[in-house]
Coordinates of N, CA and C and ligand atoms in Angstrom, one line a residue:
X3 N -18.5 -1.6 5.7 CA -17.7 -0.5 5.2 C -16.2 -0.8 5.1
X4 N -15.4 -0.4 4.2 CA -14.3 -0.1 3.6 C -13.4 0.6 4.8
X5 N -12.2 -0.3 5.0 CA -11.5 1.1 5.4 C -10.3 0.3 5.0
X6 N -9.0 1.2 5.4 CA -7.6 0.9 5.9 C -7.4 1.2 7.0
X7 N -6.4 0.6 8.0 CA -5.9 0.9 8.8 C -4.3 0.8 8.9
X8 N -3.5 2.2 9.3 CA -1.9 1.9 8.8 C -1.8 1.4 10.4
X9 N -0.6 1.0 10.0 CA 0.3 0.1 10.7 C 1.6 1.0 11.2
X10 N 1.8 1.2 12.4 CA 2.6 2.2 12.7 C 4.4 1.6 12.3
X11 N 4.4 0.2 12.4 CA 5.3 -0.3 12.9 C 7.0 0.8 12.2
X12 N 7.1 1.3 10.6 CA 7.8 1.8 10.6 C 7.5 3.5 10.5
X13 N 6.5 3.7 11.4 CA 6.5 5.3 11.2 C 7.5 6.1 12.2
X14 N 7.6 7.5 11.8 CA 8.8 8.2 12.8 C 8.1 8.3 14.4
X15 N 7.8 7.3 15.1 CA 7.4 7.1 16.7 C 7.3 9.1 17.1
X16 N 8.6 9.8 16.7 CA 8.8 11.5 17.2 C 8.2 11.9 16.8
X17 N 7.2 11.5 15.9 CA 6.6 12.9 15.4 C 4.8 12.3 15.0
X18 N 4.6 11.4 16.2 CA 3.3 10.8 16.2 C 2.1 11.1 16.0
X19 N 2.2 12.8 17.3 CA 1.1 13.3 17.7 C 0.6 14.3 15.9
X20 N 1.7 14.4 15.4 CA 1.1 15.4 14.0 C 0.4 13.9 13.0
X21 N 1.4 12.5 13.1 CA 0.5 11.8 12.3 C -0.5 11.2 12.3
X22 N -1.0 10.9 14.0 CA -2.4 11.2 14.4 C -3.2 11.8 14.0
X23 N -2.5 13.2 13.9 CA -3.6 14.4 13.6 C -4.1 13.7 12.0
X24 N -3.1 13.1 11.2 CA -3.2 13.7 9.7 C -4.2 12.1 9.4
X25 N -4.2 11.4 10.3 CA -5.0 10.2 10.4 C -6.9 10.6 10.7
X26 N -6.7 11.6 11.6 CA -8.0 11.7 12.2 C -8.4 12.9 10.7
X27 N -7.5 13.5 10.1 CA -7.9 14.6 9.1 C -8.5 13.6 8.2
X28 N -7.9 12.5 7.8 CA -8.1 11.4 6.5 C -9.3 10.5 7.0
X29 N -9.9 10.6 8.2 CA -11.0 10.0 8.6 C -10.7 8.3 9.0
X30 N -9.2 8.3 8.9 CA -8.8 7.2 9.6 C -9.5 6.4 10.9
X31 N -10.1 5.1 11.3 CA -10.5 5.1 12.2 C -9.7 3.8 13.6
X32 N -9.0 3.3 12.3 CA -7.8 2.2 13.6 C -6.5 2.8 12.9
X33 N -5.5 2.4 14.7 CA -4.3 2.4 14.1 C -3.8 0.8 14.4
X34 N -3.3 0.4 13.5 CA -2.8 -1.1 13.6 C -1.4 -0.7 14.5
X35 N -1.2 -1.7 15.4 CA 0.2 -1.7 16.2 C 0.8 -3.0 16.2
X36 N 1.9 -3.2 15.9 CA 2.6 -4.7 15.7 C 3.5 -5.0 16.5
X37 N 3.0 -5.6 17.3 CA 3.7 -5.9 18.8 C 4.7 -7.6 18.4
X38 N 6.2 -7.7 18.4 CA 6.8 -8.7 17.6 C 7.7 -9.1 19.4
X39 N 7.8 -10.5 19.4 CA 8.5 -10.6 20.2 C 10.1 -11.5 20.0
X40 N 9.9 -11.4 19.0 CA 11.6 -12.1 18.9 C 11.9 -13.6 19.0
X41 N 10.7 -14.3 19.3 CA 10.2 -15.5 19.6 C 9.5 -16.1 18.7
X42 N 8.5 -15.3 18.6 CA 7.2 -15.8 17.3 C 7.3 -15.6 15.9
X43 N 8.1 -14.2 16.6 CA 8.6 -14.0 14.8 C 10.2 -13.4 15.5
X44 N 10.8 -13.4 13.8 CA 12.2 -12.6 14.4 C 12.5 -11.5 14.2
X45 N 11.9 -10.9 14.6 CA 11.9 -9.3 15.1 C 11.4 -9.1 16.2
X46 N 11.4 -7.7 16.6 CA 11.2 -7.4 18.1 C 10.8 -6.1 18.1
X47 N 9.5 -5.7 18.1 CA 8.9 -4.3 17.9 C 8.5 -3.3 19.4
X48 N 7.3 -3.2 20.3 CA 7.3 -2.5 21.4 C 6.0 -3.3 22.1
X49 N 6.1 -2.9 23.1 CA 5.0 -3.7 24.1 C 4.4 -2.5 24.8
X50 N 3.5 -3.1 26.1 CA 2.4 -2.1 26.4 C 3.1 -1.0 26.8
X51 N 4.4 -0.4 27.2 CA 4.8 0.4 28.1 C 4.6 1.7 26.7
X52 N 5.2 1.3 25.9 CA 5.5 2.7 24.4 C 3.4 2.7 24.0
X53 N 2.7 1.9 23.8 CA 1.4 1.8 24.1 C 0.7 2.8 24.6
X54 N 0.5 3.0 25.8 CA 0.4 3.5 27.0 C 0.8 5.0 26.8
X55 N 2.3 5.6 26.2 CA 2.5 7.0 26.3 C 1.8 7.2 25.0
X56 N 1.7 6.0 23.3 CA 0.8 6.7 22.2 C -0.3 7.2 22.7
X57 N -1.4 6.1 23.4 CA -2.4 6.7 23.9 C -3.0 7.9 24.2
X58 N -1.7 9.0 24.7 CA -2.2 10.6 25.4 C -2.5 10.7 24.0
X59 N -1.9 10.6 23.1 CA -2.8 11.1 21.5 C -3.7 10.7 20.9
X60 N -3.9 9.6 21.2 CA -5.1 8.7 20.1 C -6.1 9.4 19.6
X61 N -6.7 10.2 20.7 CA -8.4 10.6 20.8 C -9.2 9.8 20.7
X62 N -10.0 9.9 19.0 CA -10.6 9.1 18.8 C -10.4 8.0 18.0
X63 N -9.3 7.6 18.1 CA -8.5 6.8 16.8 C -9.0 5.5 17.6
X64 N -8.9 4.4 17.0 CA -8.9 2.8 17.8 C -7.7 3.0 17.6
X65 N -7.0 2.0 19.0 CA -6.3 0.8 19.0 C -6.5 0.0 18.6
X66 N -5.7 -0.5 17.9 CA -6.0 -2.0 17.3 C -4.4 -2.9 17.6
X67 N -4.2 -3.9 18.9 CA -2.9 -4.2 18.8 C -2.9 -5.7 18.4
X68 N -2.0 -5.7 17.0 CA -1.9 -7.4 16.4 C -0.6 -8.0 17.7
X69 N -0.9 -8.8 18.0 CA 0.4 -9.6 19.3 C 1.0 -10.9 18.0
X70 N 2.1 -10.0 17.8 CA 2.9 -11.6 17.1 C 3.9 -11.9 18.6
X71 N 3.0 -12.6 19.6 CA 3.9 -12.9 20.3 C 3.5 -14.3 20.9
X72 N 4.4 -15.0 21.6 CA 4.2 -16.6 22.2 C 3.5 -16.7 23.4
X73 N 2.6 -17.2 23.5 CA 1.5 -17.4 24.7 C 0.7 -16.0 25.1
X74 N 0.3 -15.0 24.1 CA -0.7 -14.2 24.2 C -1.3 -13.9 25.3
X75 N -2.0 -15.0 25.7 CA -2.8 -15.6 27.5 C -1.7 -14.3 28.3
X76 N -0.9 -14.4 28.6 CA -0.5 -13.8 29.5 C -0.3 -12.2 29.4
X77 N -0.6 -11.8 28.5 CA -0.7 -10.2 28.4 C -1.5 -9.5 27.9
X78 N -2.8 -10.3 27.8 CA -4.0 -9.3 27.3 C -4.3 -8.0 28.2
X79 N -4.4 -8.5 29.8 CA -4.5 -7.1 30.7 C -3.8 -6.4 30.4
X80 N -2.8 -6.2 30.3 CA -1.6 -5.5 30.1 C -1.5 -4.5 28.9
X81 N -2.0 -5.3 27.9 CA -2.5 -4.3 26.6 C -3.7 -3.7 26.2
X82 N -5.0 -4.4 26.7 CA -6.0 -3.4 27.3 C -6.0 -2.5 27.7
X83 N -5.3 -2.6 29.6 CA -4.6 -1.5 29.9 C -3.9 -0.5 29.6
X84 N -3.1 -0.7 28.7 CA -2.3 0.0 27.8 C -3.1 1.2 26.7
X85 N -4.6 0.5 26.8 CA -5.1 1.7 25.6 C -5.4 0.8 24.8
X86 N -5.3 -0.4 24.5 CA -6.2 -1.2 23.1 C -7.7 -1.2 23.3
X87 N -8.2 -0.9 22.2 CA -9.6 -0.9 22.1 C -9.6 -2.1 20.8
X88 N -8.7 -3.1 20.3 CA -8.9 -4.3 19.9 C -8.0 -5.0 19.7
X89 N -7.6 -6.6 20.1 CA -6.7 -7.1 20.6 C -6.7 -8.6 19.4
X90 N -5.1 -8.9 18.5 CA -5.9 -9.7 17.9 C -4.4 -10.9 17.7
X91 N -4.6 -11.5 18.4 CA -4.0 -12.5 18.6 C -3.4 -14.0 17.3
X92 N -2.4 -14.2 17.6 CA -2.2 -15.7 16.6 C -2.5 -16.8 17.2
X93 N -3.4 -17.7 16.1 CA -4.0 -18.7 16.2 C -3.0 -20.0 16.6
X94 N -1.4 -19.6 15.9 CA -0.5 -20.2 16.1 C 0.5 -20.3 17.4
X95 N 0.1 -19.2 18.4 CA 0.7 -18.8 19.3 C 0.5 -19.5 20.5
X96 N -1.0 -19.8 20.2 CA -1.6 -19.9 21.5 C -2.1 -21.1 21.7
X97 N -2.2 -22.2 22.7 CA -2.5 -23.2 22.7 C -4.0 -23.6 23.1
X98 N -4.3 -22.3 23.4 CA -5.8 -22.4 24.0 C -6.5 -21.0 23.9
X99 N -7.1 -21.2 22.3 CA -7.5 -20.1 21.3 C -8.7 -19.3 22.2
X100 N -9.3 -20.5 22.2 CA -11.2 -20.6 23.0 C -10.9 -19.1 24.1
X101 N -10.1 -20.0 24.7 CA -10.2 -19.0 26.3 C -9.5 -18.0 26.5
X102 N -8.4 -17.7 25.6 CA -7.4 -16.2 25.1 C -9.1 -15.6 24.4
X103 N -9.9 -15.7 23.5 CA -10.6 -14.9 23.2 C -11.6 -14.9 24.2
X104 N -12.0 -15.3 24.8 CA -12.9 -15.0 25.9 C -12.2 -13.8 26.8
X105 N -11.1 -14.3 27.0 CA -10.3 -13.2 28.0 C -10.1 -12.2 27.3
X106 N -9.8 -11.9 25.8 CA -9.8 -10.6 25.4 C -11.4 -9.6 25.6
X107 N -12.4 -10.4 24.9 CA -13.8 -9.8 25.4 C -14.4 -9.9 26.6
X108 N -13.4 -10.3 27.7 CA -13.8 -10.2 29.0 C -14.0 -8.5 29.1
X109 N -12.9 -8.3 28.3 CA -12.4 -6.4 28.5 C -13.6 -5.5 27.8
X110 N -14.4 -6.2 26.8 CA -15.6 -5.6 26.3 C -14.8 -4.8 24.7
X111 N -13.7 -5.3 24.4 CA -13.2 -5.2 22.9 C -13.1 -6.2 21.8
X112 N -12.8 -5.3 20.4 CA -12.8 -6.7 19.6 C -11.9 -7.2 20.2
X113 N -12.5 -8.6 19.7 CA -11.4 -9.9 19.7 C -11.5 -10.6 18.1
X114 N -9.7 -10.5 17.8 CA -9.6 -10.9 16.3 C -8.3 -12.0 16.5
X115 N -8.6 -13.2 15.5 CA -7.1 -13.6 15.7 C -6.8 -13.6 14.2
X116 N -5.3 -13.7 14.1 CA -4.8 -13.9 13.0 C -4.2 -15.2 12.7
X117 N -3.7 -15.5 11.1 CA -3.3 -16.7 10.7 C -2.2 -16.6 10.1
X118 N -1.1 -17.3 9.9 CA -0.1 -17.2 8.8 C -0.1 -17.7 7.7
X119 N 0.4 -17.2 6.7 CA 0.4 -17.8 5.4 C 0.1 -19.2 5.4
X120 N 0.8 -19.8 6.2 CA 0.7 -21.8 6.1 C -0.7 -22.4 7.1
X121 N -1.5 -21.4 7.5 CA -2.5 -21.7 8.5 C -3.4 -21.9 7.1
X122 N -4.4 -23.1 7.3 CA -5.8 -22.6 6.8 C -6.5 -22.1 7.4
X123 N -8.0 -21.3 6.8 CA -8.7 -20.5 7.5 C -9.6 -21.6 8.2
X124 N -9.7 -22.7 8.0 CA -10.6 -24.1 8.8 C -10.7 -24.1 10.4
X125 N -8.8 -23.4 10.7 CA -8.8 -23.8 12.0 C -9.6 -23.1 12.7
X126 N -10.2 -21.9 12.2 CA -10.7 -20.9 13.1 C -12.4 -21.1 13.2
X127 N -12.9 -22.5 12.1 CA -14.4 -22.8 12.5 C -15.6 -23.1 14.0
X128 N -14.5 -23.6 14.9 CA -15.1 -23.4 16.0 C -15.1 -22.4 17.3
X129 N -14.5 -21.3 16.8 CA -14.2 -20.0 17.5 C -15.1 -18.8 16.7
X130 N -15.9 -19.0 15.4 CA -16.3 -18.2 15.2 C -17.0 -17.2 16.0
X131 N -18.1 -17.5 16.6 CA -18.7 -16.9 17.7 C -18.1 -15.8 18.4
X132 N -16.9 -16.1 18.6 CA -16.2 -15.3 19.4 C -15.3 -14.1 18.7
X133 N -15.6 -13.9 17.2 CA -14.5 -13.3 17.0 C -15.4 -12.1 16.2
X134 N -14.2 -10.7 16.3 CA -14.9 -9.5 15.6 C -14.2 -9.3 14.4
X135 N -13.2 -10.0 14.3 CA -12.2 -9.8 13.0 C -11.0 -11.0 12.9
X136 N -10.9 -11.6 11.4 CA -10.2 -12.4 11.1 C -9.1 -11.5 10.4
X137 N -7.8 -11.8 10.9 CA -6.6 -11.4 10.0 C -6.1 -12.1 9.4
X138 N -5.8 -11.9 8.1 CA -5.3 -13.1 7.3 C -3.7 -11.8 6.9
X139 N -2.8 -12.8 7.2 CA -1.2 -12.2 7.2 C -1.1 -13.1 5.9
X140 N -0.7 -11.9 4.6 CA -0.6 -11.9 3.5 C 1.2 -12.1 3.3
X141 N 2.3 -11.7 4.3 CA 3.3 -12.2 4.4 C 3.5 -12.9 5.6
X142 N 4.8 -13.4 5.5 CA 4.6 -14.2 7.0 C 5.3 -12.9 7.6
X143 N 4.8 -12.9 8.9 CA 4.9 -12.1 10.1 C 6.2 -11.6 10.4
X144 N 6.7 -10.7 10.8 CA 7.9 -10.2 11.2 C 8.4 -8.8 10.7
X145 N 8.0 -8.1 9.7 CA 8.5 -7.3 9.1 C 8.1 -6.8 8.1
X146 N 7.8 -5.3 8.4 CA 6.9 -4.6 7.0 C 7.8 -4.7 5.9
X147 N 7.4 -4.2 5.0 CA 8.3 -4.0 3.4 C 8.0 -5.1 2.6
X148 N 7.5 -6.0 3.2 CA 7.7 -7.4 2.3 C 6.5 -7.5 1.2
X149 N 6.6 -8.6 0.1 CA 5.9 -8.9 -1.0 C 4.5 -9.6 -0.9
X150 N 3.5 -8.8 -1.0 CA 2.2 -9.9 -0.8 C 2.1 -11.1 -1.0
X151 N 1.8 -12.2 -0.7 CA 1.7 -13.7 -1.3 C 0.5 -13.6 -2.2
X152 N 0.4 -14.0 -3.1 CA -0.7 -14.0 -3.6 C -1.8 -15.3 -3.5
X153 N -1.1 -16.0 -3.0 CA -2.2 -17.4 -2.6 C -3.4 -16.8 -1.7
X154 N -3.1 -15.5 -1.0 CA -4.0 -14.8 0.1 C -5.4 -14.4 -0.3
X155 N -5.2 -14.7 -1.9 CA -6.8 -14.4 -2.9 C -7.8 -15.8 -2.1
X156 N -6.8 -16.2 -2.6 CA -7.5 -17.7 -2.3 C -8.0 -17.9 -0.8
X157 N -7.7 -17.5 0.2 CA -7.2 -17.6 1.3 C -8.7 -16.3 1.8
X158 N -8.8 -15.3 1.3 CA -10.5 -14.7 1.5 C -11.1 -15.2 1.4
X159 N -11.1 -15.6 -0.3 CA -12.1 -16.4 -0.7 C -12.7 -17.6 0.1
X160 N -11.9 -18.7 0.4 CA -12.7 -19.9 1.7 C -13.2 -19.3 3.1
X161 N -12.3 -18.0 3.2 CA -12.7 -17.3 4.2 C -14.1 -16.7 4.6
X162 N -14.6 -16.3 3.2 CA -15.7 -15.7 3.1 C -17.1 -16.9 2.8
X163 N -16.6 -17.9 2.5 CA -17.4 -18.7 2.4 C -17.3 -19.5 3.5
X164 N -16.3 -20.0 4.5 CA -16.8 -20.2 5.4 C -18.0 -19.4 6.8
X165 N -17.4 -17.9 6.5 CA -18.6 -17.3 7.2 C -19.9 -17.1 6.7
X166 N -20.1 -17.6 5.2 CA -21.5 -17.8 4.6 C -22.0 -19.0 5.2
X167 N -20.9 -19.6 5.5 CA -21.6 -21.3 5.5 C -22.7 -21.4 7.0
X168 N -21.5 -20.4 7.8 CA -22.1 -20.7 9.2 C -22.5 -19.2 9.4
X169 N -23.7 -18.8 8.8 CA -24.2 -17.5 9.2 C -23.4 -16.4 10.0
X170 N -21.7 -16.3 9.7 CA -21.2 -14.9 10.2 C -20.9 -14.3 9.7
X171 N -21.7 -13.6 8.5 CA -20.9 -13.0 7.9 C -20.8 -11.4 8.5
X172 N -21.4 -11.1 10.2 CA -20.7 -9.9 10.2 C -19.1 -9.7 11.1
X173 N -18.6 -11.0 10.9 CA -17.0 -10.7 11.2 C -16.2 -10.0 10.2
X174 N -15.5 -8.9 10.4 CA -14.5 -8.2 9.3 C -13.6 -9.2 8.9
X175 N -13.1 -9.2 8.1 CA -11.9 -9.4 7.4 C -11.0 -8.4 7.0
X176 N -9.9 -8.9 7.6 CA -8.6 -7.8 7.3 C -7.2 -8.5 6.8
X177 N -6.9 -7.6 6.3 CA -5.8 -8.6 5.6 C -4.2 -7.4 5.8
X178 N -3.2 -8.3 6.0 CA -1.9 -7.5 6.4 C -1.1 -7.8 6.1
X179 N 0.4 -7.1 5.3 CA 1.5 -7.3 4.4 C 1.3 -7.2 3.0
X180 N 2.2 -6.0 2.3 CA 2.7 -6.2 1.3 C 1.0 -5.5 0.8
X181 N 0.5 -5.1 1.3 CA -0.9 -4.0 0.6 C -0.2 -2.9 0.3
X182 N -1.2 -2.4 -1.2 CA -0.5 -0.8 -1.4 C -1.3 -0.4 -2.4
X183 N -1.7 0.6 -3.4 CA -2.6 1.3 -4.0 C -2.9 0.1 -5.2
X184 N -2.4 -0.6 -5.9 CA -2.1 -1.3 -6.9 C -3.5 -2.7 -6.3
X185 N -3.1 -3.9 -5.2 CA -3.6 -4.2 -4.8 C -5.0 -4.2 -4.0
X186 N -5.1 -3.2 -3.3 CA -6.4 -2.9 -2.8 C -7.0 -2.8 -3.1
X187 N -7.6 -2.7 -4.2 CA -8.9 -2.1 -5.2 C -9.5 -3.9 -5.2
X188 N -8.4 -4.8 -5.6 CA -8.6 -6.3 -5.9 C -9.3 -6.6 -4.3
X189 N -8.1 -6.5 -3.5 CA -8.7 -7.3 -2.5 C -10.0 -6.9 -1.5
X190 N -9.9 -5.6 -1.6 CA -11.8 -4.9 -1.5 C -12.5 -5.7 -2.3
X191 N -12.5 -6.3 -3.7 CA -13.4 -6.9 -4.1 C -13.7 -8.6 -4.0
X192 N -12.6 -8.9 -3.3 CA -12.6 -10.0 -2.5 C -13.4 -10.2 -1.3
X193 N -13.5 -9.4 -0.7 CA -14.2 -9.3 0.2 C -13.4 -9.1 1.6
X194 N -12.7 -8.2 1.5 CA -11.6 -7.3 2.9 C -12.3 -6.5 3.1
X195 N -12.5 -6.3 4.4 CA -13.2 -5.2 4.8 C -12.3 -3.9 5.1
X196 N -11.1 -4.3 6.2 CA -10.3 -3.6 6.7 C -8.9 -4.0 5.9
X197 N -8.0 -2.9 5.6 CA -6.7 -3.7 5.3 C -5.9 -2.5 5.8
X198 N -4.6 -3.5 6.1 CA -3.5 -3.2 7.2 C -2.7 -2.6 5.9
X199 N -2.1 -1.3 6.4 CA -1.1 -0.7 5.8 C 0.0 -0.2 6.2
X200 N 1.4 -0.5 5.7 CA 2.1 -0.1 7.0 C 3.6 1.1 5.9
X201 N 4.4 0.2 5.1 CA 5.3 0.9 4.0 C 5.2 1.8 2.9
X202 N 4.0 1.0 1.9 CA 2.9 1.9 1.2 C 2.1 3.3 2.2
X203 N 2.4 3.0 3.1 CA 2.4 4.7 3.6 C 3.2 5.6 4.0
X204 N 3.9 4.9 4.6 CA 5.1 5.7 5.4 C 6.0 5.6 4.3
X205 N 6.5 5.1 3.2 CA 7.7 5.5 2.5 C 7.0 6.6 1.6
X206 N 6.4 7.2 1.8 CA 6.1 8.4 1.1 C 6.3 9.7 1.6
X207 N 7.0 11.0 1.5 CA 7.1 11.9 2.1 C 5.9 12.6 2.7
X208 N 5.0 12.6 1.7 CA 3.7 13.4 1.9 C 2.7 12.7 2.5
X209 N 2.4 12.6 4.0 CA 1.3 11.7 4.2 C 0.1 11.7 3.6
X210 N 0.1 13.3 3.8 CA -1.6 13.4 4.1 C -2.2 13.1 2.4
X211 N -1.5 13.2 1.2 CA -1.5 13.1 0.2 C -1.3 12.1 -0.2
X212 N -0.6 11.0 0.7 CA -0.5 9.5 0.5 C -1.9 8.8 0.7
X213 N -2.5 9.5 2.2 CA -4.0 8.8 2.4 C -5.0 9.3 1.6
X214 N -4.7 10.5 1.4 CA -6.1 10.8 0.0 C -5.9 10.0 -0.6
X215 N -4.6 9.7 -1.5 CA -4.6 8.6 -2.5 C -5.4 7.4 -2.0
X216 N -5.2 6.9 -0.9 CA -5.8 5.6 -0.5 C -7.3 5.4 -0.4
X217 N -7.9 6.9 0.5 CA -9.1 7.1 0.5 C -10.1 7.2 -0.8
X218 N -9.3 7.8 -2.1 CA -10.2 7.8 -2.8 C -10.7 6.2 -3.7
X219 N -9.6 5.5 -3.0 CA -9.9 3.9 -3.3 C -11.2 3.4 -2.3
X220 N -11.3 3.7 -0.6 CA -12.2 3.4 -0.2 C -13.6 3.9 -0.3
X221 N -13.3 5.3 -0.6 CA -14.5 6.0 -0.6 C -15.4 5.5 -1.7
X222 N -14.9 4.8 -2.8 CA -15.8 4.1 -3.9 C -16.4 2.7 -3.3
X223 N -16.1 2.6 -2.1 CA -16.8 1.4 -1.8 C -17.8 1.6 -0.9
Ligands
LIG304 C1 4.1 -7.8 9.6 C2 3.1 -6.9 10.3 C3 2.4 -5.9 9.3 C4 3.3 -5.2 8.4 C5 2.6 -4.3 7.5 O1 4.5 -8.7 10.6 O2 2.1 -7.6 10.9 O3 1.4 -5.1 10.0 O4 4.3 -4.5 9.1 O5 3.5 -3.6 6.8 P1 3.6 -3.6 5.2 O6 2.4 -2.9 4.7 O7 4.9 -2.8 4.9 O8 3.7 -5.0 4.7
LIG305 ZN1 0.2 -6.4 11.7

């Protein structure tokens, strides 16, 4: 199945609990959270503590928390705790991919990692087993607003044929940066399952009329 999932990173944090609501009205089912630490990337977004107080609202929304942060290993409890119901780590962060995803599904959630633009999707062939979702970052990491790369066509595509190659094809694919009503229709037919939205939503006044717009792209799939 088709979905989006927005990306909170620049929504109004004050007025959460109504865009939750307008999430759960649009049949929204993750919310992406972009946890940046100033290290990995250069920006610097929120950690489990701001996590933790979204959660009184979630209900039935997933967590979904992307960690652009350096040595991952050390804070998966902490963001489980926090309320993630899926945790998805960089391939580039971590020096010991294997056993950060084991530890994430120690907790009984997805485990997804992500890749940067300059990553091939190759590196992630002997971790397949372990994973519930592949992110492929369509910009490099740090900051909503920015311009899709378009090499990222290409970049499904091996993607998708590597999980042919090695019988997984039921890992999702998701794809994050620089999506918006124009592009998605394409990269649904690439073969994205999920895609991360984060400006193309929020710079719109009218939410709930922003995600119709979007839903009536998923709902044809
Ligand atoms: C970038 C983040 C993305 C991004 C999405 O580092 O991982 O989730 O904020 O935002 P847009 O859709 O604005 O590119
Ligand atoms: Zn993200």
């Amino acid at each position: 199945m088709k979905e989006i999932s927005p990306s909170i990173l620049n929504a109004d944090l004050f007025k959460i609990k109504k865009i939750f609501k307008s999430f759960a009205s649009a049949n929204i089912k993750s919310v992406h959270l972009d946890i940046m630490d100033g290290v990995f990337v250069p920006n610097i977004s929120f950690g489990p503590m701001l996590i933790k107080q979204l959660s009184k609202y979630k209900k039935n929304l997933q967590f979904i928390s992307h960690l652009m942060i350096i040595n991952p290993e050390r804070y998966i409890e902490d963001f489980y705790k926090a309320g993630s119901d899926g945790i998805i780590i960089h391939q580039e962060a971590t020096t010991h991919l294997h056993s950060t995803l084991l530890k994430i599904k120690s907790f009984n959630i997805r485990a997804g990692v992500s890749i940067n633009p300059s990553t091939p999707v190759s590196v992630l062939e002997d971790v397949l087993d372990l994973l519930d979702e592949v992110l492929i970052m369509s910009v490099n990491p740090g900051f909503g607003g920015q311009k899709f790369i378009e090499h990222s066509y290409q970049k499904i595509e091996k993607l998708v044929t590597l999980f042919e190659d090695h019988d997984n094809e039921n890992i999702a694919i998701s794809i994050d940066g620089g999506v918006n009503i124009n592009n998605l229709p394409k990269l649904f037919n690439y073969g994205v399952d999920v895609a991360i939205i984060g400006s193309a939503i929020f710079k719109n006044k009218d939410l709930e009329k922003t995600l119709s717009e979007f839903n009536k792209i998923t709902e044809r799939r």
